[in-house]
Amino acid sequence: MDSKTLNGERRHITIKLWPPSQNTRQMLVERMTNNLSTPTIFTRKYGSLTDVEALKHAKQIEETAFASATEHYEQEPDGDGSSAVQMYARECSKLILDVLKGGGGSMIEENEGVIDEKEAVREEKEAVIKDKESVTPKVESDVYETFFDISKGQRAFIEEDEAQTLLSPLKEPGNSYTKICFSNRSFGIGAAKVAGPILASIKNQLKEVDLSDFVAGRPEGEALDVMNIFSEALEGSVLKYLNISDNALGEKGVRAFGKLLQSQASLEELYLMNDGISKEAAEAVCELVTCTDKLRVLHFHNNMTGDEGAIAISEILKRCPSLEDFRCSSTRVDSEGGIALTEALASCNNLRKLDLRDNMFGVEAGLKLSEALYKHEFLTEIYLSYLNLEDKGAIAIANALKEAAPSLEVLEMAGNDITAEAAPSLAACISSKKGLVKLNLSENDLKDDGSILISKAFGEGLEQLKEVDLSLNSLRRAGARTLAQAVLRFPEFKLLNINGNFISDEGIDELNDAFKDCLDKLGPLDENDPEGEDFEEKESGDEDEGSQDELEARLKSLDVNEEE
């Protein structure tokens, strides 16, 4: 049956099953060596070989079978390679039995000449096969590889007939798949009924499962039925990675995956992004995901969690001693939920990456977060943009990070109404982070006073710094110039973004001149407003360059490492 895209247009997918990679072939040799030398129904009947004999025969068998299958594949250049795979498997099985029946001697003697000839054919044909692969659209799903992925190409519906074809490699005996990705393909009930038994048959070998965005465009009832089928099929698997993002789950969807979630005792990574995780859905996750001792990554980005949902998530955090990467960004969490999350994070002492962006924490939650951060010595990335921290929250967090997180590489605090009042604390924090790679303080109100002080924090020891973003901070000529001079000293520096400020035309000329030998390191300035005016505080003498120079001179005497 011809498959169709979601918009109704016909599409064609070629699944390339031949040839297997060298690593895959080696794995097969090892498996056959084991079959020839260890107790099985056949070795008990015909006798087993020594390890050395078994390895020698396994190599000969694989080479012979591979050459025969390659010749067969070349006779059907427009095929998908499935029949070559079947021949490869049949030949290996047949030759293993022949070796055992012959006592281990006849196979090599009879096939040595054939093998040399087949090898020459194989080498001659491999280049042709590779050329074809480079121009043939394909879904990466080599039957003997470890990663089965049907997510490439356009998003499309999958029904029963196409599922039979797409998933056929998973039915091959002895396949080595440990990772599957069904993302970007919308499974209907017919396709799910095909997939269910197949997944159930290989669930004990699976370690990573990606079912993100796999019911797009389906009615709710059908989508829930599909989820139930997949959940039951994979129940009892021992997964390390599970991604069920982008499925508009809500509480019903979470519970549809209940059997799968409840059966996981070794999960290390769990992704529930863009899933409609409301209060009820978050409570369901808390109820169903009970074994979290090994959980290292937990992502809840872009959900409608709210405070009550955040409180449920905080209960999960309390059971995650190994957590290294937590993301709860864009989840509509206010102060109460923010406080619950930050208090729970205090027990996650192995945290490396924390992303809480785009919530409405406010100052009080920011202060609570600062208390938790003192305990996180392993943090390397922290994303705290758009949390309404204001100066008080920003100062507390900067002071905490100064004392903790010695290996911090990324610091983002954009859009928090931070003014020059918080700049001394931020500068002291920044100057202590010798491994800092990226700093984002955009969409605040630091002005020249704050930006010059922060520029001075880019002193000795920050040679790793690559990106600085102080766009939309009401900067003028002096602040922009000082930033440029500071970052250009770093040989590895990549990008300075100071767009959307109030830099004069003369200041723009200075910037272009400073970056003339490396213009790619200066971000666009198309949104700069040289006539810009700060309506909150009418500037008087600061607008002329003499006053700007005086401001810079005064700030030169400040020490960013001084305690306030």
PDB file of C-alpha atoms in Angstrom, residues 85-342:
ATOM      1  CA  VAL A  85      19.732 -10.070   4.675  1.00  0.00           C
ATOM      2  CA  GLN A  86      17.611 -13.226   4.718  1.00  0.00           C
ATOM      3  CA  MET A  87      20.142 -15.054   2.540  1.00  0.00           C
ATOM      4  CA  TYR A  88      22.989 -13.858   4.777  1.00  0.00           C
ATOM      5  CA  ALA A  89      21.265 -15.265   7.856  1.00  0.00           C
ATOM      6  CA  ARG A  90      20.288 -18.535   6.119  1.00  0.00           C
ATOM      7  CA  GLU A  91      23.807 -19.129   4.799  1.00  0.00           C
ATOM      8  CA  CYS A  92      25.368 -18.509   8.202  1.00  0.00           C
ATOM      9  CA  SER A  93      22.952 -20.941   9.870  1.00  0.00           C
ATOM     10  CA  LYS A  94      23.467 -23.587   7.161  1.00  0.00           C
ATOM     11  CA  LEU A  95      27.258 -23.356   7.264  1.00  0.00           C
ATOM     12  CA  ILE A  96      27.373 -23.504  11.063  1.00  0.00           C
ATOM     13  CA  LEU A  97      25.448 -26.769  10.906  1.00  0.00           C
ATOM     14  CA  ASP A  98      27.685 -28.079   8.101  1.00  0.00           C
ATOM     15  CA  VAL A  99      30.790 -27.393  10.200  1.00  0.00           C
ATOM     16  CA  LEU A 100      29.361 -29.157  13.240  1.00  0.00           C
ATOM     17  CA  LYS A 101      28.219 -32.151  11.193  1.00  0.00           C
ATOM     18  CA  GLY A 102      31.647 -32.383   9.557  1.00  0.00           C
ATOM     19  CA  GLY A 103      33.484 -32.383  12.836  1.00  0.00           C
ATOM     20  CA  GLY A 104      35.079 -29.006  12.191  1.00  0.00           C
ATOM     21  CA  GLY A 105      37.341 -29.897   9.249  1.00  0.00           C
ATOM     22  CA  SER A 106      35.417 -30.038   6.002  1.00  0.00           C
ATOM     23  CA  MET A 107      34.066 -26.494   5.814  1.00  0.00           C
ATOM     24  CA  ILE A 108      37.433 -24.798   5.536  1.00  0.00           C
ATOM     25  CA  GLU A 109      38.904 -27.288   3.088  1.00  0.00           C
ATOM     26  CA  GLU A 110      35.913 -27.194   0.754  1.00  0.00           C
ATOM     27  CA  ASN A 111      35.437 -23.440   0.743  1.00  0.00           C
ATOM     28  CA  GLU A 112      38.919 -21.919   0.756  1.00  0.00           C
ATOM     29  CA  GLY A 113      38.994 -21.402  -3.002  1.00  0.00           C
ATOM     30  CA  VAL A 114      35.431 -20.148  -3.050  1.00  0.00           C
ATOM     31  CA  ILE A 115      36.134 -17.674  -0.278  1.00  0.00           C
ATOM     32  CA  ASP A 116      39.058 -16.115  -2.109  1.00  0.00           C
ATOM     33  CA  GLU A 117      36.905 -15.648  -5.197  1.00  0.00           C
ATOM     34  CA  LYS A 118      33.975 -14.291  -3.207  1.00  0.00           C
ATOM     35  CA  GLU A 119      36.237 -11.874  -1.377  1.00  0.00           C
ATOM     36  CA  ALA A 120      37.440 -10.407  -4.644  1.00  0.00           C
ATOM     37  CA  VAL A 121      33.837  -9.967  -5.774  1.00  0.00           C
ATOM     38  CA  ARG A 122      32.909  -8.389  -2.445  1.00  0.00           C
ATOM     39  CA  GLU A 123      35.749  -5.849  -2.563  1.00  0.00           C
ATOM     40  CA  GLU A 124      34.910  -4.913  -6.131  1.00  0.00           C
ATOM     41  CA  LYS A 125      31.234  -4.372  -5.308  1.00  0.00           C
ATOM     42  CA  GLU A 126      31.559  -2.469  -2.001  1.00  0.00           C
ATOM     43  CA  ALA A 127      32.380   0.845  -3.659  1.00  0.00           C
ATOM     44  CA  VAL A 128      29.289   0.563  -5.873  1.00  0.00           C
ATOM     45  CA  ILE A 129      27.111  -0.181  -2.852  1.00  0.00           C
ATOM     46  CA  LYS A 130      28.460   2.836  -0.974  1.00  0.00           C
ATOM     47  CA  ASP A 131      27.890   5.110  -3.984  1.00  0.00           C
ATOM     48  CA  LYS A 132      24.272   3.988  -4.173  1.00  0.00           C
ATOM     49  CA  GLU A 133      23.772   4.593  -0.470  1.00  0.00           C
ATOM     50  CA  SER A 134      24.993   8.168  -0.769  1.00  0.00           C
ATOM     51  CA  VAL A 135      22.220   9.113  -3.173  1.00  0.00           C
ATOM     52  CA  THR A 136      19.398   6.840  -2.022  1.00  0.00           C
ATOM     53  CA  PRO A 137      16.916   8.258   0.499  1.00  0.00           C
ATOM     54  CA  LYS A 138      16.835   5.869   3.412  1.00  0.00           C
ATOM     55  CA  VAL A 139      15.609   5.274   6.896  1.00  0.00           C
ATOM     56  CA  GLU A 140      18.575   4.285   9.062  1.00  0.00           C
ATOM     57  CA  SER A 141      17.660   0.753  10.091  1.00  0.00           C
ATOM     58  CA  ASP A 142      20.399  -1.753   9.283  1.00  0.00           C
ATOM     59  CA  VAL A 143      19.094  -5.060  10.602  1.00  0.00           C
ATOM     60  CA  TYR A 144      22.242  -5.888  12.547  1.00  0.00           C
ATOM     61  CA  GLU A 145      22.929  -2.410  13.921  1.00  0.00           C
ATOM     62  CA  THR A 146      22.075  -1.325  17.454  1.00  0.00           C
ATOM     63  CA  PHE A 147      20.023   1.786  16.517  1.00  0.00           C
ATOM     64  CA  PHE A 148      16.717   1.471  14.662  1.00  0.00           C
ATOM     65  CA  ASP A 149      15.460   4.897  13.582  1.00  0.00           C
ATOM     66  CA  ILE A 150      12.427   5.695  11.394  1.00  0.00           C
ATOM     67  CA  SER A 151      12.256   9.386  12.322  1.00  0.00           C
ATOM     68  CA  LYS A 152      13.981  10.794   9.247  1.00  0.00           C
ATOM     69  CA  GLY A 153      12.131  12.608   6.496  1.00  0.00           C
ATOM     70  CA  GLN A 154       8.684  14.204   6.539  1.00  0.00           C
ATOM     71  CA  ARG A 155       6.248  13.634   9.362  1.00  0.00           C
ATOM     72  CA  ALA A 156       3.740  11.059   8.175  1.00  0.00           C
ATOM     73  CA  PHE A 157       0.914   8.757   9.198  1.00  0.00           C
ATOM     74  CA  ILE A 158       1.727   5.047   9.458  1.00  0.00           C
ATOM     75  CA  GLU A 159      -0.937   2.408   9.006  1.00  0.00           C
ATOM     76  CA  GLU A 160      -0.830  -1.359   9.220  1.00  0.00           C
ATOM     77  CA  ASP A 161       0.663  -2.291   5.842  1.00  0.00           C
ATOM     78  CA  GLU A 162       3.470   0.237   5.983  1.00  0.00           C
ATOM     79  CA  ALA A 163       4.247  -0.712   9.586  1.00  0.00           C
ATOM     80  CA  GLN A 164       4.811  -4.295   8.440  1.00  0.00           C
ATOM     81  CA  THR A 165       7.461  -3.048   6.018  1.00  0.00           C
ATOM     82  CA  LEU A 166       9.062  -0.374   8.187  1.00  0.00           C
ATOM     83  CA  LEU A 167       9.398  -2.557  11.249  1.00  0.00           C
ATOM     84  CA  SER A 168      10.431  -5.769   9.495  1.00  0.00           C
ATOM     85  CA  PRO A 169      14.111  -5.449  10.516  1.00  0.00           C
ATOM     86  CA  LEU A 170      13.051  -5.698  14.160  1.00  0.00           C
ATOM     87  CA  LYS A 171      11.592  -9.158  13.443  1.00  0.00           C
ATOM     88  CA  GLU A 172      14.857 -10.608  12.132  1.00  0.00           C
ATOM     89  CA  PRO A 173      16.175 -13.379  14.420  1.00  0.00           C
ATOM     90  CA  GLY A 174      19.290 -12.410  16.331  1.00  0.00           C
ATOM     91  CA  ASN A 175      19.073  -8.674  15.604  1.00  0.00           C
ATOM     92  CA  SER A 176      21.141  -6.494  17.922  1.00  0.00           C
ATOM     93  CA  TYR A 177      18.940  -3.447  18.318  1.00  0.00           C
ATOM     94  CA  THR A 178      19.165  -1.809  21.717  1.00  0.00           C
ATOM     95  CA  LYS A 179      17.873   1.647  20.717  1.00  0.00           C
ATOM     96  CA  ILE A 180      14.712   2.528  18.777  1.00  0.00           C
ATOM     97  CA  CYS A 181      13.330   5.862  17.625  1.00  0.00           C
ATOM     98  CA  PHE A 182       9.744   6.067  16.314  1.00  0.00           C
ATOM     99  CA  SER A 183       9.552   9.849  16.549  1.00  0.00           C
ATOM    100  CA  ASN A 184       8.006  11.931  13.750  1.00  0.00           C
ATOM    101  CA  ARG A 185       5.820   9.039  12.569  1.00  0.00           C
ATOM    102  CA  SER A 186       2.147   9.007  13.550  1.00  0.00           C
ATOM    103  CA  PHE A 187       1.004   5.496  14.477  1.00  0.00           C
ATOM    104  CA  GLY A 188      -2.632   4.528  13.983  1.00  0.00           C
ATOM    105  CA  ILE A 189      -4.273   1.646  15.806  1.00  0.00           C
ATOM    106  CA  GLY A 190      -3.512  -0.792  12.969  1.00  0.00           C
ATOM    107  CA  ALA A 191       0.169   0.127  12.927  1.00  0.00           C
ATOM    108  CA  ALA A 192       0.308  -0.072  16.723  1.00  0.00           C
ATOM    109  CA  LYS A 193      -1.099  -3.613  16.647  1.00  0.00           C
ATOM    110  CA  VAL A 194       1.703  -4.535  14.278  1.00  0.00           C
ATOM    111  CA  ALA A 195       4.331  -2.820  16.418  1.00  0.00           C
ATOM    112  CA  GLY A 196       3.140  -4.221  19.742  1.00  0.00           C
ATOM    113  CA  PRO A 197       4.101  -7.896  19.305  1.00  0.00           C
ATOM    114  CA  ILE A 198       7.363  -6.916  17.611  1.00  0.00           C
ATOM    115  CA  LEU A 199       8.382  -4.669  20.493  1.00  0.00           C
ATOM    116  CA  ALA A 200       7.323  -7.271  23.019  1.00  0.00           C
ATOM    117  CA  SER A 201       9.606  -9.797  21.315  1.00  0.00           C
ATOM    118  CA  ILE A 202      12.711  -7.584  21.638  1.00  0.00           C
ATOM    119  CA  LYS A 203      11.937  -5.625  24.810  1.00  0.00           C
ATOM    120  CA  ASN A 204      14.494  -7.518  26.863  1.00  0.00           C
ATOM    121  CA  GLN A 205      17.329  -6.226  24.675  1.00  0.00           C
ATOM    122  CA  LEU A 206      16.151  -2.611  24.452  1.00  0.00           C
ATOM    123  CA  LYS A 207      17.923   0.088  26.445  1.00  0.00           C
ATOM    124  CA  GLU A 208      16.711   3.301  24.804  1.00  0.00           C
ATOM    125  CA  VAL A 209      13.214   4.048  23.488  1.00  0.00           C
ATOM    126  CA  ASP A 210      12.115   7.287  21.808  1.00  0.00           C
ATOM    127  CA  LEU A 211       8.348   7.542  21.286  1.00  0.00           C
ATOM    128  CA  SER A 212       8.227  11.330  21.058  1.00  0.00           C
ATOM    129  CA  ASP A 213       5.670  12.801  18.639  1.00  0.00           C
ATOM    130  CA  PHE A 214       4.376   9.384  17.536  1.00  0.00           C
ATOM    131  CA  VAL A 215       0.589   9.971  17.590  1.00  0.00           C
ATOM    132  CA  ALA A 216       0.400  13.402  15.924  1.00  0.00           C
ATOM    133  CA  GLY A 217      -2.947  14.202  14.314  1.00  0.00           C
ATOM    134  CA  ARG A 218      -4.739  11.187  15.793  1.00  0.00           C
ATOM    135  CA  PRO A 219      -8.073  11.519  17.641  1.00  0.00           C
ATOM    136  CA  GLU A 220      -7.657  11.353  21.412  1.00  0.00           C
ATOM    137  CA  GLY A 221      -9.283   7.939  21.745  1.00  0.00           C
ATOM    138  CA  GLU A 222      -7.115   6.355  19.090  1.00  0.00           C
ATOM    139  CA  ALA A 223      -3.963   8.036  20.445  1.00  0.00           C
ATOM    140  CA  LEU A 224      -4.636   6.685  23.938  1.00  0.00           C
ATOM    141  CA  ASP A 225      -5.223   3.184  22.534  1.00  0.00           C
ATOM    142  CA  VAL A 226      -1.923   3.379  20.674  1.00  0.00           C
ATOM    143  CA  MET A 227      -0.110   4.479  23.835  1.00  0.00           C
ATOM    144  CA  ASN A 228      -1.647   1.603  25.784  1.00  0.00           C
ATOM    145  CA  ILE A 229      -0.492  -0.917  23.181  1.00  0.00           C
ATOM    146  CA  PHE A 230       3.070   0.382  23.230  1.00  0.00           C
ATOM    147  CA  SER A 231       3.061   0.572  27.021  1.00  0.00           C
ATOM    148  CA  GLU A 232       1.911  -3.032  27.418  1.00  0.00           C
ATOM    149  CA  ALA A 233       4.380  -4.235  24.793  1.00  0.00           C
ATOM    150  CA  LEU A 234       7.339  -2.595  26.531  1.00  0.00           C
ATOM    151  CA  GLU A 235       6.247  -3.351  30.086  1.00  0.00           C
ATOM    152  CA  GLY A 236       9.073  -5.030  31.965  1.00  0.00           C
ATOM    153  CA  SER A 237      11.837  -3.816  29.670  1.00  0.00           C
ATOM    154  CA  VAL A 238      14.953  -2.527  31.432  1.00  0.00           C
ATOM    155  CA  LEU A 239      15.373   0.884  29.856  1.00  0.00           C
ATOM    156  CA  LYS A 240      17.971   3.520  30.570  1.00  0.00           C
ATOM    157  CA  TYR A 241      16.396   6.171  28.315  1.00  0.00           C
ATOM    158  CA  LEU A 242      12.718   6.949  27.648  1.00  0.00           C
ATOM    159  CA  ASN A 243      11.408   9.907  25.651  1.00  0.00           C
ATOM    160  CA  ILE A 244       7.623  10.358  25.372  1.00  0.00           C
ATOM    161  CA  SER A 245       7.688  14.104  24.634  1.00  0.00           C
ATOM    162  CA  ASP A 246       5.476  15.985  22.154  1.00  0.00           C
ATOM    163  CA  ASN A 247       2.456  13.726  22.574  1.00  0.00           C
ATOM    164  CA  ALA A 248      -0.020  16.060  24.332  1.00  0.00           C
ATOM    165  CA  LEU A 249      -0.316  13.415  27.021  1.00  0.00           C
ATOM    166  CA  GLY A 250      -2.134  15.151  29.841  1.00  0.00           C
ATOM    167  CA  GLU A 251      -3.136  12.902  32.731  1.00  0.00           C
ATOM    168  CA  LYS A 252      -4.862  10.374  30.434  1.00  0.00           C
ATOM    169  CA  GLY A 253      -1.764   9.960  28.315  1.00  0.00           C
ATOM    170  CA  VAL A 254       0.527   9.603  31.315  1.00  0.00           C
ATOM    171  CA  ARG A 255      -1.705   6.875  32.698  1.00  0.00           C
ATOM    172  CA  ALA A 256      -1.867   5.209  29.273  1.00  0.00           C
ATOM    173  CA  PHE A 257       1.895   4.755  29.644  1.00  0.00           C
ATOM    174  CA  GLY A 258       1.392   3.580  33.239  1.00  0.00           C
ATOM    175  CA  LYS A 259       2.446  -0.058  32.796  1.00  0.00           C
ATOM    176  CA  LEU A 260       5.667   0.967  31.089  1.00  0.00           C
ATOM    177  CA  LEU A 261       6.501   3.717  33.592  1.00  0.00           C
ATOM    178  CA  GLN A 262       5.757   1.602  36.654  1.00  0.00           C
ATOM    179  CA  SER A 263       7.902  -1.277  35.431  1.00  0.00           C
ATOM    180  CA  GLN A 264      11.070   0.800  35.046  1.00  0.00           C
ATOM    181  CA  ALA A 265      13.613   0.247  37.817  1.00  0.00           C
ATOM    182  CA  SER A 266      16.831   1.349  36.068  1.00  0.00           C
ATOM    183  CA  LEU A 267      15.746   4.464  34.169  1.00  0.00           C
ATOM    184  CA  GLU A 268      18.504   7.075  33.819  1.00  0.00           C
ATOM    185  CA  GLU A 269      16.863   9.584  31.449  1.00  0.00           C
ATOM    186  CA  LEU A 270      13.183  10.596  31.239  1.00  0.00           C
ATOM    187  CA  TYR A 271      11.794  13.253  28.879  1.00  0.00           C
ATOM    188  CA  LEU A 272       8.254  14.643  29.201  1.00  0.00           C
ATOM    189  CA  MET A 273       8.513  17.871  27.202  1.00  0.00           C
ATOM    190  CA  ASN A 274       5.595  19.612  25.521  1.00  0.00           C
ATOM    191  CA  ASP A 275       3.228  16.984  26.897  1.00  0.00           C
ATOM    192  CA  GLY A 276       0.432  18.962  28.515  1.00  0.00           C
ATOM    193  CA  ILE A 277       1.760  18.076  31.961  1.00  0.00           C
ATOM    194  CA  SER A 278      -0.838  19.754  34.170  1.00  0.00           C
ATOM    195  CA  LYS A 279      -1.202  19.416  37.952  1.00  0.00           C
ATOM    196  CA  GLU A 280      -3.068  16.113  37.524  1.00  0.00           C
ATOM    197  CA  ALA A 281      -0.584  14.803  34.954  1.00  0.00           C
ATOM    198  CA  ALA A 282       2.375  15.760  37.164  1.00  0.00           C
ATOM    199  CA  GLU A 283       0.761  13.946  40.090  1.00  0.00           C
ATOM    200  CA  ALA A 284       0.311  10.891  37.853  1.00  0.00           C
ATOM    201  CA  VAL A 285       3.998  10.991  36.901  1.00  0.00           C
ATOM    202  CA  CYS A 286       4.908  11.220  40.593  1.00  0.00           C
ATOM    203  CA  GLU A 287       2.690   8.215  41.311  1.00  0.00           C
ATOM    204  CA  LEU A 288       3.868   6.033  38.418  1.00  0.00           C
ATOM    205  CA  VAL A 289       7.590   6.817  38.289  1.00  0.00           C
ATOM    206  CA  THR A 290       8.645   5.295  41.577  1.00  0.00           C
ATOM    207  CA  CYS A 291      12.158   3.932  40.968  1.00  0.00           C
ATOM    208  CA  THR A 292      14.289   7.042  40.525  1.00  0.00           C
ATOM    209  CA  ASP A 293      17.537   6.157  42.298  1.00  0.00           C
ATOM    210  CA  LYS A 294      19.412   5.993  38.988  1.00  0.00           C
ATOM    211  CA  LEU A 295      17.666   8.894  37.251  1.00  0.00           C
ATOM    212  CA  ARG A 296      20.259  11.346  35.915  1.00  0.00           C
ATOM    213  CA  VAL A 297      18.188  13.425  33.450  1.00  0.00           C
ATOM    214  CA  LEU A 298      14.639  14.705  33.974  1.00  0.00           C
ATOM    215  CA  HIS A 299      13.100  17.190  31.521  1.00  0.00           C
ATOM    216  CA  PHE A 300       9.658  18.834  31.792  1.00  0.00           C
ATOM    217  CA  HIS A 301      10.076  21.749  29.332  1.00  0.00           C
ATOM    218  CA  ASN A 302       7.052  23.596  27.910  1.00  0.00           C
ATOM    219  CA  ASN A 303       4.156  22.277  29.962  1.00  0.00           C
ATOM    220  CA  MET A 304       1.242  23.867  31.848  1.00  0.00           C
ATOM    221  CA  THR A 305       2.424  22.513  35.162  1.00  0.00           C
ATOM    222  CA  GLY A 306       1.714  25.513  37.414  1.00  0.00           C
ATOM    223  CA  ASP A 307       2.432  25.675  41.147  1.00  0.00           C
ATOM    224  CA  GLU A 308       0.529  22.542  42.153  1.00  0.00           C
ATOM    225  CA  GLY A 309       2.143  20.524  39.390  1.00  0.00           C
ATOM    226  CA  ALA A 310       5.553  21.846  40.435  1.00  0.00           C
ATOM    227  CA  ILE A 311       4.879  20.667  43.974  1.00  0.00           C
ATOM    228  CA  ALA A 312       4.242  17.153  42.597  1.00  0.00           C
ATOM    229  CA  ILE A 313       7.451  17.317  40.565  1.00  0.00           C
ATOM    230  CA  SER A 314       9.345  18.435  43.662  1.00  0.00           C
ATOM    231  CA  GLU A 315       8.343  15.145  45.305  1.00  0.00           C
ATOM    232  CA  ILE A 316      10.015  13.298  42.427  1.00  0.00           C
ATOM    233  CA  LEU A 317      13.172  15.408  42.864  1.00  0.00           C
ATOM    234  CA  LYS A 318      13.429  14.362  46.492  1.00  0.00           C
ATOM    235  CA  ARG A 319      13.812  10.769  45.278  1.00  0.00           C
ATOM    236  CA  CYS A 320      16.554  11.540  42.725  1.00  0.00           C
ATOM    237  CA  PRO A 321      19.942  11.452  44.468  1.00  0.00           C
ATOM    238  CA  SER A 322      21.772  10.857  41.162  1.00  0.00           C
ATOM    239  CA  LEU A 323      20.110  13.686  39.202  1.00  0.00           C
ATOM    240  CA  GLU A 324      22.575  15.606  37.025  1.00  0.00           C
ATOM    241  CA  ASP A 325      20.346  17.450  34.537  1.00  0.00           C
ATOM    242  CA  PHE A 326      16.996  18.983  35.487  1.00  0.00           C
ATOM    243  CA  ARG A 327      14.858  21.085  33.138  1.00  0.00           C
ATOM    244  CA  CYS A 328      11.560  22.648  34.164  1.00  0.00           C
ATOM    245  CA  SER A 329      11.454  25.642  31.809  1.00  0.00           C
ATOM    246  CA  SER A 330       8.329  27.333  30.427  1.00  0.00           C
ATOM    247  CA  THR A 331       6.036  25.506  32.838  1.00  0.00           C
ATOM    248  CA  ARG A 332       3.939  28.403  34.246  1.00  0.00           C
ATOM    249  CA  VAL A 333       5.370  27.983  37.735  1.00  0.00           C
ATOM    250  CA  ASP A 334       4.892  30.909  40.150  1.00  0.00           C
ATOM    251  CA  SER A 335       6.500  31.644  43.503  1.00  0.00           C
ATOM    252  CA  GLU A 336       4.940  28.793  45.519  1.00  0.00           C
ATOM    253  CA  GLY A 337       5.903  26.129  43.006  1.00  0.00           C
ATOM    254  CA  GLY A 338       9.309  27.714  42.502  1.00  0.00           C
ATOM    255  CA  ILE A 339      10.013  27.532  46.216  1.00  0.00           C
ATOM    256  CA  ALA A 340       8.953  23.870  46.312  1.00  0.00           C
ATOM    257  CA  LEU A 341      11.221  23.014  43.389  1.00  0.00           C
ATOM    258  CA  THR A 342      14.243  24.871  44.745  1.00  0.00           C
TER     259      THR A 342
END
